[in-house]
CSV table of C-alpha atoms and ligand atoms in Angstrom, one decimal:
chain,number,residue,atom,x,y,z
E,26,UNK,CA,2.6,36.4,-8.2
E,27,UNK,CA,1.4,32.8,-7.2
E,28,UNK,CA,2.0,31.5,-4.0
E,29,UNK,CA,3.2,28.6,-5.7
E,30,UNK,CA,6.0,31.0,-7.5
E,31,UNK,CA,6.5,33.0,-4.0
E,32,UNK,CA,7.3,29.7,-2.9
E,33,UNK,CA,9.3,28.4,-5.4
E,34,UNK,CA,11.5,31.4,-5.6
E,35,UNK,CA,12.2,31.7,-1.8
E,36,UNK,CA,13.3,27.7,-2.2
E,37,UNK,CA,15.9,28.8,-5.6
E,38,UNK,CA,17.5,31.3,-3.1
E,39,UNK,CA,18.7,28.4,-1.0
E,40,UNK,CA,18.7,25.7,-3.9
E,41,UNK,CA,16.0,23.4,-2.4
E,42,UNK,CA,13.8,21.5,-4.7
E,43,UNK,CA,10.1,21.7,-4.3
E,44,UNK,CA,8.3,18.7,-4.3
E,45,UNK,CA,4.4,19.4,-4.0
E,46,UNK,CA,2.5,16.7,-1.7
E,47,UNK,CA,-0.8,15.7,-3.6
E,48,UNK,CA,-2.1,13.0,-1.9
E,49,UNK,CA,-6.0,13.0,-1.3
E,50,UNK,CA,-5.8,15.6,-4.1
E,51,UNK,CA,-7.6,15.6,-7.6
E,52,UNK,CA,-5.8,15.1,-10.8
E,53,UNK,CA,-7.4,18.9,-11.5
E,54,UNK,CA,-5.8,20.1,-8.6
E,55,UNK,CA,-2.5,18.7,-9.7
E,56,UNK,CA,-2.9,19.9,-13.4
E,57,UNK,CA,-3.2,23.7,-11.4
E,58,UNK,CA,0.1,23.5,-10.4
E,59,UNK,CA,1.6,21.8,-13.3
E,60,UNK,CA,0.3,24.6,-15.2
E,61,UNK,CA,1.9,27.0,-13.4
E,62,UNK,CA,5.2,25.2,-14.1
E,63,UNK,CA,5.6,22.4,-11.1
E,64,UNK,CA,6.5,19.0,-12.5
E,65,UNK,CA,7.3,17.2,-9.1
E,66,UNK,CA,4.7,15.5,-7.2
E,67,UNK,CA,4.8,13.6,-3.7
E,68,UNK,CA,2.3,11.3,-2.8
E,69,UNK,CA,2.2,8.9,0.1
E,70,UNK,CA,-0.3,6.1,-1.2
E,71,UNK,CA,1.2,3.2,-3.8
E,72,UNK,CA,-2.5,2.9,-5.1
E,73,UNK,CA,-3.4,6.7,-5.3
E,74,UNK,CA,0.5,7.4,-7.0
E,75,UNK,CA,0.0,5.0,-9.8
E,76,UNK,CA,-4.1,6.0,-10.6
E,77,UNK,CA,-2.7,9.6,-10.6
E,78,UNK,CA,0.5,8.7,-12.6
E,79,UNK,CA,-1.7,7.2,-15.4
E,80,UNK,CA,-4.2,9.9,-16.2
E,81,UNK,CA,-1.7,12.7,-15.8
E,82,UNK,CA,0.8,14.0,-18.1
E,83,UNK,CA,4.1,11.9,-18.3
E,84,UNK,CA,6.3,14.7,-17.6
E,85,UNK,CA,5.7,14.8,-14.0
E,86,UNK,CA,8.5,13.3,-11.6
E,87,UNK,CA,6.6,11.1,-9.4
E,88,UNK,CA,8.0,11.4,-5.8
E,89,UNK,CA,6.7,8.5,-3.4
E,90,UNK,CA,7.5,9.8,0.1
E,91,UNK,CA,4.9,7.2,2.0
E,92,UNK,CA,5.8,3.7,4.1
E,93,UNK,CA,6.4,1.6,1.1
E,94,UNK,CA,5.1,-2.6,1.5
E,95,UNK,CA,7.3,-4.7,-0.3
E,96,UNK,CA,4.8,-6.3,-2.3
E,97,UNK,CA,3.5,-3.1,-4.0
E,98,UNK,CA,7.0,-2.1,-5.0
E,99,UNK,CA,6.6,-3.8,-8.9
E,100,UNK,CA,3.8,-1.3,-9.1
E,101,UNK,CA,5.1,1.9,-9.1
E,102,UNK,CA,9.2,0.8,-10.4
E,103,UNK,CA,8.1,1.4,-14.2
E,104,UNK,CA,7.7,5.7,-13.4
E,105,UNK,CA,8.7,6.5,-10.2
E,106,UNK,CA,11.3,9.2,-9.8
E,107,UNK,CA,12.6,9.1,-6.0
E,108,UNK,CA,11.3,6.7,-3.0
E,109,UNK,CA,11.8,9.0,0.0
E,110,UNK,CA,11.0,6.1,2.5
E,111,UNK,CA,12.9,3.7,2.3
E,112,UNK,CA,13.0,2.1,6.2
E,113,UNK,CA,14.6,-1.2,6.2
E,114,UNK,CA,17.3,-3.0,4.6
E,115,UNK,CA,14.5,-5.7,2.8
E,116,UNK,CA,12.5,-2.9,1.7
E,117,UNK,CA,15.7,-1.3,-0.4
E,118,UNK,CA,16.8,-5.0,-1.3
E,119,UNK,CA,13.3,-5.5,-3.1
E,120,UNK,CA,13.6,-2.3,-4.7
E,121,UNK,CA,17.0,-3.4,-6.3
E,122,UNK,CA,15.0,-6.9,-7.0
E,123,UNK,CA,12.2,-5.5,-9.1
E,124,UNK,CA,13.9,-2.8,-10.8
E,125,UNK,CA,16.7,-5.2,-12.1
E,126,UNK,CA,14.0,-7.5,-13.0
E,127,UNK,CA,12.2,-4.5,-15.0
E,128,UNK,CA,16.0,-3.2,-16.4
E,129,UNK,CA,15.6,0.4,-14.1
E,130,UNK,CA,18.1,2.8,-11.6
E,131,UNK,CA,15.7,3.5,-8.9
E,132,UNK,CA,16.7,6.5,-7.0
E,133,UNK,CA,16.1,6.1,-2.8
E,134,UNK,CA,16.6,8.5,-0.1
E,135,UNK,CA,16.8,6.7,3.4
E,136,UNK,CA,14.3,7.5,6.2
E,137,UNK,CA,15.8,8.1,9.4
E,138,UNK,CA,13.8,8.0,13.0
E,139,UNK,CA,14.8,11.7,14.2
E,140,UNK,CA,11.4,12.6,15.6
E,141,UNK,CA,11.1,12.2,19.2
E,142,UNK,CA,7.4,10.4,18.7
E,143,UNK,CA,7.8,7.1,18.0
E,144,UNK,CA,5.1,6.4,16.1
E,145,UNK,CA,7.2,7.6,13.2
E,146,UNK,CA,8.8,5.4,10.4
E,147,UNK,CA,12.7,5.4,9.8
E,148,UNK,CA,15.9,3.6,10.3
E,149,UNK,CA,18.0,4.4,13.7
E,150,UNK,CA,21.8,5.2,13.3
E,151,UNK,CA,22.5,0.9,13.5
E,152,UNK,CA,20.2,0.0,11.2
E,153,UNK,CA,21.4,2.6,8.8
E,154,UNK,CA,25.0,1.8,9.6
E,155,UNK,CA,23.8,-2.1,8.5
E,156,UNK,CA,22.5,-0.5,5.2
E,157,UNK,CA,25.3,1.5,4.3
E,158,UNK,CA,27.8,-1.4,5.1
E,159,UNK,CA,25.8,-3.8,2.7
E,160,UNK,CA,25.4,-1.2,-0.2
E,161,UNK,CA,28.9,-0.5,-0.2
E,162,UNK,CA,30.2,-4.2,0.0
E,163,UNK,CA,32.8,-5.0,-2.7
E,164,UNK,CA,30.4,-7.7,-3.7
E,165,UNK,CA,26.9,-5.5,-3.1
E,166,UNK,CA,24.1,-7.1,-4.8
E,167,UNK,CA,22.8,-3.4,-5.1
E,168,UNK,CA,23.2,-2.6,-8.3
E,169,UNK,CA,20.1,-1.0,-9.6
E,170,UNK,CA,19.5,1.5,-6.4
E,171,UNK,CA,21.5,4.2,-6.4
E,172,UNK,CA,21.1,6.2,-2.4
E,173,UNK,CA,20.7,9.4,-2.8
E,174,UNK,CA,20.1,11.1,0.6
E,175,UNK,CA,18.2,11.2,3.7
E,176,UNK,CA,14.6,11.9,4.5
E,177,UNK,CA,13.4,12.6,8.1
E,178,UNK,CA,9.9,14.0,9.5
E,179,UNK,CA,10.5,16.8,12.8
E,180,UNK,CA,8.0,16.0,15.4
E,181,UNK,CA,4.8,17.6,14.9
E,182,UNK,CA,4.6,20.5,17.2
E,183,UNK,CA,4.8,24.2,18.0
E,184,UNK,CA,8.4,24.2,19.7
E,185,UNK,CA,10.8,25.8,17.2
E,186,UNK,CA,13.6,24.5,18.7
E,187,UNK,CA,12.3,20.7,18.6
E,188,UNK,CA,12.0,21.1,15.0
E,189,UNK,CA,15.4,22.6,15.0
E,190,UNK,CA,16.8,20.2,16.7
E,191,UNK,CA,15.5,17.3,15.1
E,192,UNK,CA,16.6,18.5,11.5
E,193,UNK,CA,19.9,19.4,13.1
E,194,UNK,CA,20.7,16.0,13.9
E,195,UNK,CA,19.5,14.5,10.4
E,196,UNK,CA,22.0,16.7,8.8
E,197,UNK,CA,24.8,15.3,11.2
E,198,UNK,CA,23.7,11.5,10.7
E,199,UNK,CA,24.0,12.8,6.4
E,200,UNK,CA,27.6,14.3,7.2
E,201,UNK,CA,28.4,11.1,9.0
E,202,UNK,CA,27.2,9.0,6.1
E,203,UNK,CA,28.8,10.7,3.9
E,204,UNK,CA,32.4,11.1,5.3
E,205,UNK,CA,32.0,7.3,6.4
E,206,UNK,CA,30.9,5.2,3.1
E,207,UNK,CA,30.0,7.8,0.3
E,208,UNK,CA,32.7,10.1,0.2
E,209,UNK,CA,33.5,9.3,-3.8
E,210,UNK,CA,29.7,9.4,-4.4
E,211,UNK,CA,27.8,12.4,-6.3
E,212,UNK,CA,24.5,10.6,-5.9
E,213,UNK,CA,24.5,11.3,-2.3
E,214,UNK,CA,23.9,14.9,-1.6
E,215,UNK,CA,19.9,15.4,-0.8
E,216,UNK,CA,18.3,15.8,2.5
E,217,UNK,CA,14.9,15.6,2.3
E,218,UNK,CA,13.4,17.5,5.2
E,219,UNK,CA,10.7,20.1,5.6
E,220,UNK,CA,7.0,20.4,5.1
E,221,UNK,CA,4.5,23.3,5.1
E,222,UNK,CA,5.0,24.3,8.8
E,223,UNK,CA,8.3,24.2,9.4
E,224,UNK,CA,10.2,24.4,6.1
E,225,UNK,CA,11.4,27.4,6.8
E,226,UNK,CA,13.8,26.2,9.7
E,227,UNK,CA,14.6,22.9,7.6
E,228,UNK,CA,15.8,25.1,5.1
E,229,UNK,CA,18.2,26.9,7.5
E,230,UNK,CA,19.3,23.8,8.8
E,231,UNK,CA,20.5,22.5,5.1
E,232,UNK,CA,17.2,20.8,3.4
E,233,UNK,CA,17.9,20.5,-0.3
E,234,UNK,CA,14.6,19.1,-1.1
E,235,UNK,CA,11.2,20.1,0.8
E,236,UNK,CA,7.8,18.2,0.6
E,237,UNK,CA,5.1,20.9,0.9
E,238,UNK,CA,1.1,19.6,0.9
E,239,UNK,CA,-1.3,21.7,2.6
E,240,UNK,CA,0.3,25.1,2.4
E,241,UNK,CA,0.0,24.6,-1.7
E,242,UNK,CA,-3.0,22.7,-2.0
E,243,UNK,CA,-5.6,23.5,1.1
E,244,UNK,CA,-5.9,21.4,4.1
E,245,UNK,CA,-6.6,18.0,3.8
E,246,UNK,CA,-10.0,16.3,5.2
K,510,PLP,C1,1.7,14.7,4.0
K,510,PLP,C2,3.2,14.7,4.0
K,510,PLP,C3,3.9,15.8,3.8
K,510,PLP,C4,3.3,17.2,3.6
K,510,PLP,O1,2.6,17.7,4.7
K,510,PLP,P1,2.1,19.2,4.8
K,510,PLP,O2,2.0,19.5,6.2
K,510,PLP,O3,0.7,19.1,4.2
K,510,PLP,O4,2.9,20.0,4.0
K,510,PLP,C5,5.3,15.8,3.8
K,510,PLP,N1,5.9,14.6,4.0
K,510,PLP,C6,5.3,13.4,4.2
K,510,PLP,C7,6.0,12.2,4.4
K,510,PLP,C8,3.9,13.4,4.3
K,510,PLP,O5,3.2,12.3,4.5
């Protein structure tokens, strides 16, 4: 069996989707996977995402999971299948912007700050309190977003109970969300947390979608 299979079975068990990081990878690389059945992809790069997206086969759900600039965001609206890092309230509001302009439903996860480095990207609990409260105004302009979870990085060390921790309190800032603004709202159910070294726990701790790079694909340069 594959280690992509071993890996894919052990995420079924707990219903978490796989999405396989790619970035710095080659298209042949990706096609290795794809062949053995994967069709979602995670890169972090606009630039790389959209090179990638063109040579290889349209199936494939495009996951960005990168810091997004507002100005690349026409780029990547026409394919994309799920931003994962969405990190401020003008980012999302450009998303709606150029995927009304280009008739689309972009699906978004939020990225929260639940690392203790702070050289991480994501929202705090205010900012994503300010989010939620626009997006669910009686008069919300966003109509072509729909928010589908939450997305958080642990930070990047050996301490188990860090990691833990950290995922921990992203699934209590979800429950809090949810409960608060989204109750009526199917779309929001994913928590996008785990990566090759610590999946394991994030999947314990109620990840429903892991992005995996290294452990898949070889360390990167
Ligand atoms: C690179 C990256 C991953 C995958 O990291 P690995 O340790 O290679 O599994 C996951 N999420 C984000 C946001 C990344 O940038």
């Amino acid at each position: 069996m594959s280690l992509l299979t071993q890996i894919q079975e052990e995420l079924q068990q707990n219903k978490t989707t796989l999405v396989a990081v790619s970035k710095t990878k080659s298209c042949e690389a990706i096609l290795t996977l794809y062949n053995e059945g994967q069709r979602i992809f995670g890169e972090n790069k606009v630039q790389e995402l959209v090179e990638k997206q063109a040579q290889l086969p349209k199936d494939i759900q495009w996951h960005l999971i990168g810091h997004l600039q507002t100005n690349k965001v026409k780029y990547i609206i026409p394919f994309v299948d799920m931003i994962h890092s969405v990190d401020s309230l003008h980012l999302l509001r450009e998303i709606n912007k150029q995927a009304n302009l280009q008739n689309k439903m972009v699906s978004v996860l939020l990225q929260v700050h639940i690392a203790q480095e702070d050289s991480k990207f994501g929202l705090d609990t205010k900012e994503l309190v300010e989010i939620m409260e626009y997006y669910t105004a009686e008069n919300s302009s966003l109509s072509n977003v729909t928010i589908c979870g939450l997305m958080g990085m642990a930070t990047f060390t050996e301490d188990e109970q860090i990691i833990r921790h950290e995922f921990k309190q992203l699934m209590e800032l979800f429950t809090f969300i949810k409960n608060g603004y989204l109750i009526h709202k199917k779309d929001f159910k994913e928590r996008s947390m785990g990566m090759s070294g610590d999946y394991k726990i994030a999947m314990q701790e109620g990840s429903t979608m892991v992005r995996i790079g290294s452990l898949l694909f070889g360390d990167r340069k």
